[in-house]
Amino acid sequence: MNISEAARQAGLPAKTIRYYEDIGLVTPPRDPNGYRAFRPRDLHALTFVARARSLGFTIGECRALLHLYQDPTRASADVKEIARRHLGRIDAKLAELAALRATLTDLVDACAGDQRPDCPILKGLAATA
Amino acid sequence: MNISEAARQAGLPAKTIRYYEDIGLVTPPRDPNGYRAFRPRDLHALTFVARARSLGFTIGECRALLHLYQDPTRASADVKEIARRHLGRIDAKLAELAALRATLTDLVDACAGDQRPDCPILKGLAATA
DNA sequence: TATGGGGCTTCCCGTGACAGGAAGGTCAAG
DNA sequence: CTTGACCTTCCTGTCACGGGAAGCCCCATA
């Protein structure tokens, strides 16, 4: 299977797949003409990584998860630990964004949004405190 | 005022201030020895940008906000529009993260997290659907 | 006066996870 | 045989800086 078909099935841009090969996430063999020849298991790995990425796992985590995925002697505790850590990051990010949203909402609500120059948003941003 | 003192007062790394000068956000004059000499208004601009960045505005938005900040004939509507757009991005990001969190929480909860290889997280990631 | 230790400067490379595009080889159809 | 779609590698750019090297500059102390 050529790269464009692999890309279609995995739901990834061909560019991304080449990048994943560069960093060693997949290692498809080559046809005599130099084209990448994706095997079913390469496609599985790509699909796996695509889904993990879409859940926000970093490439490093994807690599670790992929290793575990391909290791029949894995312990589910190792997988869970990676996911739990990622969940912690998500929660932290959510809290941060919620705080930003609150501050920004206050500023936006206080601003008349008309043709006059007076603007609580700018005042808030300029505040030294 | 030298860069380290400006950095201290603005709450920014000196590296970041040099970068902001590179991209034209601030233009402090130079002392005869080549050192940057930050004036009060340079410091105001730096503080302004630092706060805007901490609220998640992009550099481009900070530039626009700074222009408006320094323009006495501005309309607060222009400021509000930038902030409103940013708020929209934050809301989108919050929704996305909440969805990720839900999916990931389900997977993590379903995983025993023991020494056995059976793992719903990996199964979920491998799922074609 | 020498010297030592900061602080300042520019310049270049690296980050994460790719995207865009150039230059050129390959393949199947007409 | 040509055309056009596909494939390859390689280089550059993204965003907002951070790290570090090489080399001035300034001030205090011996």
CSV table of N, CA and C in Angstrom, one decimal, chain A residues 13 45 59 85 90 94 96 113 119 123:
chain,number,residue,atom,x,y,z
A,13,PRO,N,-2.3,13.2,7.2
A,13,PRO,CA,-1.7,13.7,6.0
A,13,PRO,C,-0.4,12.8,5.7
A,45,ALA,N,-0.4,0.7,13.4
A,45,ALA,CA,0.4,1.6,14.2
A,45,ALA,C,0.0,3.0,13.9
A,59,ILE,N,3.9,13.1,21.2
A,59,ILE,CA,4.5,12.1,20.4
A,59,ILE,C,5.3,11.1,21.3
A,85,ARG,N,-1.4,10.6,33.8
A,85,ARG,CA,-0.6,11.8,33.8
A,85,ARG,C,-1.1,12.8,32.7
A,90,ILE,N,-4.4,17.7,31.3
A,90,ILE,CA,-5.7,18.2,30.8
A,90,ILE,C,-6.4,19.0,31.8
A,94,LEU,N,-7.4,22.9,31.7
A,94,LEU,CA,-8.8,23.3,31.9
A,94,LEU,C,-8.9,24.4,32.9
A,96,GLU,N,-6.6,26.4,34.0
A,96,GLU,CA,-5.9,27.6,33.5
A,96,GLU,C,-6.8,28.4,32.6
A,113,GLY,N,-17.6,49.0,24.0
A,113,GLY,CA,-17.5,48.5,22.6
A,113,GLY,C,-18.1,49.5,21.7
A,119,CYS,N,-11.6,52.5,27.5
A,119,CYS,CA,-11.7,51.0,27.4
A,119,CYS,C,-11.1,50.3,28.6
A,123,LYS,N,-7.3,49.3,30.1
A,123,LYS,CA,-6.9,49.7,31.4
A,123,LYS,C,-6.5,48.4,32.2
